[in-house]
N, CA, C and O of each residue as an XYZ file, in Angstrom:
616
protein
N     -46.502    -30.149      5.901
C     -45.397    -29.395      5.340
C     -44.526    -28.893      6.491
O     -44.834    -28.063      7.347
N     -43.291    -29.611      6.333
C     -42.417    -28.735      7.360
C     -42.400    -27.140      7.416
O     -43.142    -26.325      6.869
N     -41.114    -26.942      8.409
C     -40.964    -25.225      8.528
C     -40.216    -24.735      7.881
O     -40.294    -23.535      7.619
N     -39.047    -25.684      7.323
C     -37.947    -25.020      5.913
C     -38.917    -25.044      4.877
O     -39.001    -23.864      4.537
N     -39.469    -25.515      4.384
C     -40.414    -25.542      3.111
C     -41.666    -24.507      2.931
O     -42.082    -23.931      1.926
N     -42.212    -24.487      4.612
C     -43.416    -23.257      4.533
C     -42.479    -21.733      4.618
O     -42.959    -20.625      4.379
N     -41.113    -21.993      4.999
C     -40.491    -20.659      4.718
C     -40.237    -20.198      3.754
O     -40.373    -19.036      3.373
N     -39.613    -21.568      2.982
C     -39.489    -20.912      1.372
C     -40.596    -20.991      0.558
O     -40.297    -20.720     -0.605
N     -41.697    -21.243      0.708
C     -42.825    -20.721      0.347
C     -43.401    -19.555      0.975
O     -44.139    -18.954      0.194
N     -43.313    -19.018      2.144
C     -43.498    -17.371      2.114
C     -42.580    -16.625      1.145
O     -43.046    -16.090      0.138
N     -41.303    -16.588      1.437
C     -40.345    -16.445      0.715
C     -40.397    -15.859     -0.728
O     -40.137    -14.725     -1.129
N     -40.853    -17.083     -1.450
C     -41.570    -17.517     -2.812
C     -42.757    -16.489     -3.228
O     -42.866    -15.762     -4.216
N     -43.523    -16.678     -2.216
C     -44.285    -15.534     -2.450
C     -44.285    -14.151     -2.337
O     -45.061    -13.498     -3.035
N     -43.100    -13.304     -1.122
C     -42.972    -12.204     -0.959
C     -41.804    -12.208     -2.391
O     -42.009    -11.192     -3.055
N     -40.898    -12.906     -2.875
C     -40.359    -12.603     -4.364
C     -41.350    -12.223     -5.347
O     -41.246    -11.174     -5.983
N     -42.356    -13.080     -5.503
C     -43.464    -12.645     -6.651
C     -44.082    -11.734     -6.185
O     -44.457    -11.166     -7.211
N     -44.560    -11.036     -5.168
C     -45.108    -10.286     -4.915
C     -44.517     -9.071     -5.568
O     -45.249     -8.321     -6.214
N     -42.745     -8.747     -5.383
C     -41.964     -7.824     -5.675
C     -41.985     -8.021     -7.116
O     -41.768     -6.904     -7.586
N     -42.154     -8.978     -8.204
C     -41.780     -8.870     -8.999
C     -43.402     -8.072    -10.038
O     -43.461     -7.249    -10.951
N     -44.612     -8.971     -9.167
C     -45.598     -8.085     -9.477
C     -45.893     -6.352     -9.134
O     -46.455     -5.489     -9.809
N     -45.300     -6.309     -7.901
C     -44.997     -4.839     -7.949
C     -44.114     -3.926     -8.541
O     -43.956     -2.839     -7.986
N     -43.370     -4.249     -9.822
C     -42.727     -3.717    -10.519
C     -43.303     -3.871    -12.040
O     -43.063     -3.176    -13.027
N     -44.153     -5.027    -11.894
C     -44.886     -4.563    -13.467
C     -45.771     -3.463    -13.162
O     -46.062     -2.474    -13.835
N     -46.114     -3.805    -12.098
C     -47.855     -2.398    -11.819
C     -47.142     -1.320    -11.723
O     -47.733     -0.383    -12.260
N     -45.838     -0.936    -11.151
C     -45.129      0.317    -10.678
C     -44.985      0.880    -11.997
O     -45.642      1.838    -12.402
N     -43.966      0.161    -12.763
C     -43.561      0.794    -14.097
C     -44.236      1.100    -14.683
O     -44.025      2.197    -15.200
N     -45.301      0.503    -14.973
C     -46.800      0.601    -15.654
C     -47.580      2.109    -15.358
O     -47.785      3.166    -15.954
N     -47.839      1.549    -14.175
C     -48.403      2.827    -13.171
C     -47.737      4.186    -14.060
O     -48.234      4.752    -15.034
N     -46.379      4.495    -13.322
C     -45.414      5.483    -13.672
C     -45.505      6.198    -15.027
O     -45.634      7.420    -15.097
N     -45.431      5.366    -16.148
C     -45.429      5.576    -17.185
C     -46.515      6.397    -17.295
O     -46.438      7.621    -17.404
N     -47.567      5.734    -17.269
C     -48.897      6.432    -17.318
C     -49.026      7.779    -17.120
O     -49.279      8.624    -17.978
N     -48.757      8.015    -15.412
C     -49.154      8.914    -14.709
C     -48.399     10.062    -15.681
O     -49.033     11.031    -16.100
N     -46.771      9.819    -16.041
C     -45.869     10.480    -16.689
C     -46.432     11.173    -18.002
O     -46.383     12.393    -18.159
N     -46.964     10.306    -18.922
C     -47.873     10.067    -19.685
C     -49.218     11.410    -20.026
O     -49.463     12.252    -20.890
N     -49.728     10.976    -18.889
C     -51.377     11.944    -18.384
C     -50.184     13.119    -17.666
O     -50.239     14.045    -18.476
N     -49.443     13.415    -16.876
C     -49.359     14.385    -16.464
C     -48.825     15.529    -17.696
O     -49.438     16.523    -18.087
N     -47.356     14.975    -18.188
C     -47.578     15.656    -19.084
C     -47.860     15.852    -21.311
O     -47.285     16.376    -22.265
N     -49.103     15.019    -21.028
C     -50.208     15.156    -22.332
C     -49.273     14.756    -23.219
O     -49.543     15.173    -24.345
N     -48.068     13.980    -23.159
C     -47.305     13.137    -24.280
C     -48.624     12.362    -25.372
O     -49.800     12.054    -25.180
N     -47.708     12.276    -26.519
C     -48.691     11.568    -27.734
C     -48.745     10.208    -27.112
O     -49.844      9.672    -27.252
N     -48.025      9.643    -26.590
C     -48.622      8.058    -26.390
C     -47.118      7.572    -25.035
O     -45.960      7.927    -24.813
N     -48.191      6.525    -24.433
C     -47.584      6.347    -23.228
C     -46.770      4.983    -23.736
O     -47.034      4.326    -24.743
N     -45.427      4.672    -22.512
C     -44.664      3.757    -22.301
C     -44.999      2.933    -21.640
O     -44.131      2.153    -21.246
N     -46.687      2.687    -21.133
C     -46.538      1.788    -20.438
C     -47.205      0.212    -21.379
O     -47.929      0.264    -22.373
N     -46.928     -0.485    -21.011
C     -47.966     -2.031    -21.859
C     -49.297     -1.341    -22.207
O     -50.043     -0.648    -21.517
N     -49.383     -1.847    -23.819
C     -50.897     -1.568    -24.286
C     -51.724     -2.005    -23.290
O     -52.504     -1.169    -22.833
N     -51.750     -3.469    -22.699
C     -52.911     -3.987    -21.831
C     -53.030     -3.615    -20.663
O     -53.977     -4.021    -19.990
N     -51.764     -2.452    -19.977
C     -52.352     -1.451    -18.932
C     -52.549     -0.540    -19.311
O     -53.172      0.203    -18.552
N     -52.263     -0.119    -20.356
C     -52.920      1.136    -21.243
C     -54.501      1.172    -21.184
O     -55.197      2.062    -20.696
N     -54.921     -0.047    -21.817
C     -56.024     -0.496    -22.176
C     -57.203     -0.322    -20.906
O     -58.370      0.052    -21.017
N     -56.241     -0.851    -19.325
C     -57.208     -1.037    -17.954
C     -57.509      0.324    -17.837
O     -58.604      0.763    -17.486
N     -56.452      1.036    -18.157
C     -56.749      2.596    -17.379
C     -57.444      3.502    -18.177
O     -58.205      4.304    -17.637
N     -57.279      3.489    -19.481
C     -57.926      4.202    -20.431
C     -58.939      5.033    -19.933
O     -59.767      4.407    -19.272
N     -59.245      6.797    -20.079
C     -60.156      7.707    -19.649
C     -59.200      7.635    -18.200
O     -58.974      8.843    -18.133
N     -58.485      7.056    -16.998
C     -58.246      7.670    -15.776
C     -57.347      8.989    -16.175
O     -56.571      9.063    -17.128
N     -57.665     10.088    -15.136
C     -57.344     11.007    -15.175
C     -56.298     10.811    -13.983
O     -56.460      9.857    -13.223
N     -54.995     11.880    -13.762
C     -53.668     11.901    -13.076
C     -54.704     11.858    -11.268
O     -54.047     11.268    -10.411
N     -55.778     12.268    -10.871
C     -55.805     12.003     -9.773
C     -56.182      9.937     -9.386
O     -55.873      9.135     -8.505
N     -56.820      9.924    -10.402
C     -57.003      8.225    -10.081
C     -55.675      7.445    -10.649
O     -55.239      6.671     -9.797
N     -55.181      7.447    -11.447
C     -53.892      6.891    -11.110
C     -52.858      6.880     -9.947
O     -52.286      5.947     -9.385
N     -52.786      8.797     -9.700
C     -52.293      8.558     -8.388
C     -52.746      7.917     -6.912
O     -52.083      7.399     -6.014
N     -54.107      8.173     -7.059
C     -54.643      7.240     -5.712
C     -54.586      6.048     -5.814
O     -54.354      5.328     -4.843
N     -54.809      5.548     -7.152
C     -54.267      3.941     -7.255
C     -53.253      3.782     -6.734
O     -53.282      3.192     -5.653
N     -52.033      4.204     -7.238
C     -50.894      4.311     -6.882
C     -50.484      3.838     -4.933
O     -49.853      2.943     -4.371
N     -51.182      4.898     -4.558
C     -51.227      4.700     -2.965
C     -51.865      3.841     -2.483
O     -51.530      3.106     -1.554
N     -52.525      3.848     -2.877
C     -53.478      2.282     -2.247
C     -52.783      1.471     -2.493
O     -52.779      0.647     -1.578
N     -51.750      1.060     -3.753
C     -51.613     -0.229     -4.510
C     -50.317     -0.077     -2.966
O     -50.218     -0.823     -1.992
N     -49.731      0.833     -3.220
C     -48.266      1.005     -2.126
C     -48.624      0.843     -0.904
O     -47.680      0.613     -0.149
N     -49.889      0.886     -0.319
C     -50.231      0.601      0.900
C     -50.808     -1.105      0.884
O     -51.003     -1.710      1.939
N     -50.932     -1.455      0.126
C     -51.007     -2.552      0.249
C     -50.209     -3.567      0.442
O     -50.128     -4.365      1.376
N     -49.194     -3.373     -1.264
C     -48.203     -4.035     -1.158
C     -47.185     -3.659      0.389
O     -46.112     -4.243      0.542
N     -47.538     -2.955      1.110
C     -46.838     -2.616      2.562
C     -47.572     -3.732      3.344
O     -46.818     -4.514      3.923
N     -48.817     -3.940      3.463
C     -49.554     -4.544      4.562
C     -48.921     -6.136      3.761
O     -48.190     -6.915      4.372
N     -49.231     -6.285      2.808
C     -48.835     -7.580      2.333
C     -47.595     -8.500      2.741
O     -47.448     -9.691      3.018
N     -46.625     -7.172      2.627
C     -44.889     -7.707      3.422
C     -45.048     -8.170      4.605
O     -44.641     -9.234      5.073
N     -46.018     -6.850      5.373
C     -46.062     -7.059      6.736
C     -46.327     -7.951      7.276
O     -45.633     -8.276      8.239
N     -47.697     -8.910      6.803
C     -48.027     -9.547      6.822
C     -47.540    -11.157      6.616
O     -47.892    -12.053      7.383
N     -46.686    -11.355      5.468
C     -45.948    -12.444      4.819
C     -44.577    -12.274      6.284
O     -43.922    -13.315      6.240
N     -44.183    -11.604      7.114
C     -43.170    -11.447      7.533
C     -43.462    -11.879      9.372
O     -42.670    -12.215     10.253
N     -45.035    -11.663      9.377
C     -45.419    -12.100     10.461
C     -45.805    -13.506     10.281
O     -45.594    -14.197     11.278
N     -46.333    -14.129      9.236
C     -46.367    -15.364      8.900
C     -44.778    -16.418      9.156
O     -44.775    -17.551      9.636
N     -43.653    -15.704      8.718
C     -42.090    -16.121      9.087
C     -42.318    -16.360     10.053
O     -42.408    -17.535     10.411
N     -42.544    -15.126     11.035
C     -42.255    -15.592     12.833
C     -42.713    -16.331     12.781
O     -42.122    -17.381     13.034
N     -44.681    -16.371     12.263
C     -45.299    -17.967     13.229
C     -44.389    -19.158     12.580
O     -43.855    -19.903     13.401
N     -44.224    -19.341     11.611
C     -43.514    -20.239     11.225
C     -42.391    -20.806     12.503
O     -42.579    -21.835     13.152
N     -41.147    -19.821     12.681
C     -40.659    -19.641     13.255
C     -40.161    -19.822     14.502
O     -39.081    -19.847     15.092
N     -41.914    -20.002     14.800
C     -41.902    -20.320     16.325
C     -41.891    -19.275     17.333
O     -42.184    -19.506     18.506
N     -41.461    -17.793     16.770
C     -41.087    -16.967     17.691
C     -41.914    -15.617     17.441
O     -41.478    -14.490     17.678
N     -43.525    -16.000     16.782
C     -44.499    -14.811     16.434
C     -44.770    -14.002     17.794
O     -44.804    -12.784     17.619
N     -44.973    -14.444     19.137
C     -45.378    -13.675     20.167
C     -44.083    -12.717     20.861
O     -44.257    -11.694     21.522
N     -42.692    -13.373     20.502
C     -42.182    -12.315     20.740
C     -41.782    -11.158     20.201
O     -41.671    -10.055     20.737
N     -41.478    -11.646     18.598
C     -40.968    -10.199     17.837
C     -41.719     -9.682     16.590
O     -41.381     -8.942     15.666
N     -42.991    -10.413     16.934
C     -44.391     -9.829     16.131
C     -44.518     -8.026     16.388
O     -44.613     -7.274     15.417
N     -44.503     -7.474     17.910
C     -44.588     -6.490     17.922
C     -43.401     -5.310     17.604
O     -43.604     -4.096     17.624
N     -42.010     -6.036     17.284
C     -41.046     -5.532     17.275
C     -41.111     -5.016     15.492
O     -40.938     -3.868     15.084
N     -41.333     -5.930     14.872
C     -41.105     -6.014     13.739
C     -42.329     -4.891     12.625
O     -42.206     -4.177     11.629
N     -43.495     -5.334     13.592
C     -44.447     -4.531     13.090
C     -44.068     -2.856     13.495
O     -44.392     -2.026     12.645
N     -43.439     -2.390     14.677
C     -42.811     -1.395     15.023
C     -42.107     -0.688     13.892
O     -42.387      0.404     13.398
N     -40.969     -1.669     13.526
C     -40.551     -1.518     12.726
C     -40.673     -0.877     11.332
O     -40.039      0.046     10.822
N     -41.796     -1.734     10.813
C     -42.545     -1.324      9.550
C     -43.057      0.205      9.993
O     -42.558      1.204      9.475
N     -43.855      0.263     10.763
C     -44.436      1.466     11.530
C     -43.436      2.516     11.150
O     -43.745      3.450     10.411
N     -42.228      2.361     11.660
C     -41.417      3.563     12.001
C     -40.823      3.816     10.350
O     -40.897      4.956      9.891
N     -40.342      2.890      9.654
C     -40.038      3.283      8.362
C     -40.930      3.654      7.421
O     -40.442      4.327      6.514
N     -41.941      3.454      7.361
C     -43.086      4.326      6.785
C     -43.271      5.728      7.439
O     -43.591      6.739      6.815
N     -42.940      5.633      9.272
C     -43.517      7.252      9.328
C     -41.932      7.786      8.622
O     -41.977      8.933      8.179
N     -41.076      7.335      8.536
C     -39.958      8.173      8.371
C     -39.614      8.618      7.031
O     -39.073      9.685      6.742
N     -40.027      7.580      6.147
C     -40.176      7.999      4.810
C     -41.522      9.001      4.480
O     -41.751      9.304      3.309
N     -42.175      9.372      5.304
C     -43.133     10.271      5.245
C     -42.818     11.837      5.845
O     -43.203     12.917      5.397
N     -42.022     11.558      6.958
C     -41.445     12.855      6.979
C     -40.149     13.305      6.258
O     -39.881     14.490      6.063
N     -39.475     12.409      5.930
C     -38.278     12.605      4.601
C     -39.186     13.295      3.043
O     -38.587     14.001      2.233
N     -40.559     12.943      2.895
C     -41.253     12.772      1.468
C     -41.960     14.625      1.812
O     -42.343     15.342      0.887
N     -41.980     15.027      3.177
C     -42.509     16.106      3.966
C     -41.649     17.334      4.115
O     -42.030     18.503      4.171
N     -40.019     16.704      4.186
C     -39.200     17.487      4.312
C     -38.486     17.717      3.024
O     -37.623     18.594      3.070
N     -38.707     16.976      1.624
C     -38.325     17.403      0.968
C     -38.421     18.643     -0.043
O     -37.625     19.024     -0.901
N     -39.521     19.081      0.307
C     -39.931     20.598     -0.083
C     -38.762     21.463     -0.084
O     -38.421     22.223     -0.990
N     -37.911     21.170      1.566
C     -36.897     21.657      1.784
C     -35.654     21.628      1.654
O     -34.875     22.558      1.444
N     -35.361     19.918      1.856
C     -34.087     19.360      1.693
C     -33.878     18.287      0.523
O     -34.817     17.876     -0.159
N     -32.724     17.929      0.383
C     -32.827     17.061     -1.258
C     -32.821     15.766     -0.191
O     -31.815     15.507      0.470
N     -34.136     14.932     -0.092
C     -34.132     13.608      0.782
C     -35.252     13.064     -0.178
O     -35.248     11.866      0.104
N     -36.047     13.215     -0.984
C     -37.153     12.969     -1.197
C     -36.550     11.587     -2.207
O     -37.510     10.826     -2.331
N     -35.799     11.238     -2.662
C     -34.865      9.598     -2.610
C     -34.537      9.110     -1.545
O     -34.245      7.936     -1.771
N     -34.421      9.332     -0.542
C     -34.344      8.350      0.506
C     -35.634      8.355      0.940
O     -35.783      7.623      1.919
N     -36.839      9.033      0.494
C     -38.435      8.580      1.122
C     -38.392      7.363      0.253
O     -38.363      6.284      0.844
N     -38.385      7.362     -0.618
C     -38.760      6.798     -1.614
C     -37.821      5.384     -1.430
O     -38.425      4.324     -1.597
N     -36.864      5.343     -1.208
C     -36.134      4.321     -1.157
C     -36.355      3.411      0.234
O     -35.868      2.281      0.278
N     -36.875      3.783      1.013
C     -37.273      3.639      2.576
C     -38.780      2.982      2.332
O     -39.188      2.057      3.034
N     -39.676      3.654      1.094
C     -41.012      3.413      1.182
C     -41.065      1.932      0.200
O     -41.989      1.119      0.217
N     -39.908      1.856     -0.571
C     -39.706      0.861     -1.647
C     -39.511     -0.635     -0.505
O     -40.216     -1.643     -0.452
N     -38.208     -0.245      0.355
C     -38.193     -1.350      1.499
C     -39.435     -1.968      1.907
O     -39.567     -3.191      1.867
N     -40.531     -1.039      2.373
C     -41.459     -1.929      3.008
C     -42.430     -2.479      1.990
O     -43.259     -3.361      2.212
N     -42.237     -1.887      0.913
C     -43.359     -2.773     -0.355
C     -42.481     -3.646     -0.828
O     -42.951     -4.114     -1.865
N     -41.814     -3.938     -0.675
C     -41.216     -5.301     -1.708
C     -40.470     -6.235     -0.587
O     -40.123     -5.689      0.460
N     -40.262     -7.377     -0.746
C     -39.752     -8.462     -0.035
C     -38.478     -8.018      0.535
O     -37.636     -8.806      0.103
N     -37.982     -7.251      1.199
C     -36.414     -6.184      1.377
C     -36.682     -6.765      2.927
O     -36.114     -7.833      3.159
N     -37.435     -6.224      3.955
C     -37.750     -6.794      5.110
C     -37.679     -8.335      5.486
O     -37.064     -8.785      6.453
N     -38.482     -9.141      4.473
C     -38.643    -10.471      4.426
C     -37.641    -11.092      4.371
O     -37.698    -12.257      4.765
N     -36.399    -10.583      3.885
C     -35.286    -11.778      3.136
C     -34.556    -11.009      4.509
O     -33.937    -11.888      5.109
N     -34.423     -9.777      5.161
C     -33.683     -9.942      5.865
C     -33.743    -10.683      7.110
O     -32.815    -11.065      7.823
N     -35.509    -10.878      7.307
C     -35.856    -11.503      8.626
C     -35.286    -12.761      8.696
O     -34.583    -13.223      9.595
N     -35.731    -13.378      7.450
C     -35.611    -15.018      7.152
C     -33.657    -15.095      7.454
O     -33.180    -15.839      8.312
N     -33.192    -14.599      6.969
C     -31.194    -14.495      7.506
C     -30.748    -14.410      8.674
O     -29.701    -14.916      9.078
N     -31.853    -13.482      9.561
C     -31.367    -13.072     11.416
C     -31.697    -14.522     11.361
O     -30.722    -15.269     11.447
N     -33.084    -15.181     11.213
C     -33.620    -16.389     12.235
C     -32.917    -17.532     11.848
O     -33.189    -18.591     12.414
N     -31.506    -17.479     10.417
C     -31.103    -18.347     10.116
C     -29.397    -18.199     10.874
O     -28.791    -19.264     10.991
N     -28.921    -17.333     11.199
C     -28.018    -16.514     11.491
C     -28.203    -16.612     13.336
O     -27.135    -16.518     13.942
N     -29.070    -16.733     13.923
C     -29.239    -16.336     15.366
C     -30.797    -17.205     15.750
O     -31.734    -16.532     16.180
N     -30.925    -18.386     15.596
C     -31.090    -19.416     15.476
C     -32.313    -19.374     16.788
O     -33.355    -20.028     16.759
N     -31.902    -18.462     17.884
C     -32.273    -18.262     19.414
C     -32.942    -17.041     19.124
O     -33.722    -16.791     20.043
N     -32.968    -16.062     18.116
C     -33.550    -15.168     18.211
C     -34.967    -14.957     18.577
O     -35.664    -15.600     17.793
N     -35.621    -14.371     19.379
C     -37.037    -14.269     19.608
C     -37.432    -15.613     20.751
O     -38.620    -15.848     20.971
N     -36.527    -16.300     21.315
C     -36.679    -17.633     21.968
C     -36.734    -17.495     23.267
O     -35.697    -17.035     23.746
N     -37.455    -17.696     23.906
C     -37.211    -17.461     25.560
C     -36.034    -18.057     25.890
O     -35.748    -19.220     25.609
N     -35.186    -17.111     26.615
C     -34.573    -17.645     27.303
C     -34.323    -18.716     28.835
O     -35.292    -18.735     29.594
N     -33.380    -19.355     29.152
C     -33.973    -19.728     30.214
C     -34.869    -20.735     30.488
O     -35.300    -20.883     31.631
């Protein structure tokens, strides 16, 4: 399999990934919305109704985080797979993972500071970037866009 084809098969997969993280999210949400406050019946699908049935608002929410820390490592991961693809994993493997790094801590101190300030949508919108394919589609555009990127020079 060539390298245009194993790209759009990462690709392919960081899309489904996002699209599975929006059935579990909404799902999730509903629920938690649901159990937190003791509504007659939840919005989310009977058949995630059905998985969670008896969880109480702290295990949904830890689901929740785990599921969001995952779907984070998952991007991360699908995005370091690009580089090798790429050709250019040893140079901007550590850049990129930086990257991820820093927008997670930052949506954590935005999610920290909102006690105080009205930011707690831009945590959230920052934390959404690194779980869903948002990173991926932009990587795959630089290396299509700047062709030399990550390439030794010289």
């Amino acid at each position: 399999m060539g390298r245009p084809l194993r790209a759009v098969l990462i690709l392919a997969i960081g899309i489904a990934l996002g699209a599975v993280h929006d059935l579990l999210f909404i799902n999730l949400n509903y629920q938690i919305d649901h159990v937190r406050r003791s509504t007659p019946w939840s919005f989310a699908h009977s058949e995630f109704q059905r998985l969670v049935r008896g969880w109480d608002l702290v295990m949904l929410t830890r689901t929740k985080w785990v599921l969001a820390a995952l779907f984070v490592l998952a991007m991360w991961c699908l995005c370091l797979l690009l580089l090798r693809n790429a050709g250019v994993f040893r140079r901007l493997a550590r850049p990129v993972t930086m990257g991820f790094a820093a927008i997670a801590l930052l949506a954590l101190l935005l999610h920290l500071a909102a006690r105080w300030l009205p930011v707690e949508e831009a945590s959230v919108n920052l934390l959404h970037a690194i779980q869903y394919p948002v990173l991926l589609l932009i990587l795959q555009a630089a290396l299509q866009v700047f062709p030399d990127l990550g390439k030794k020079s010289g």
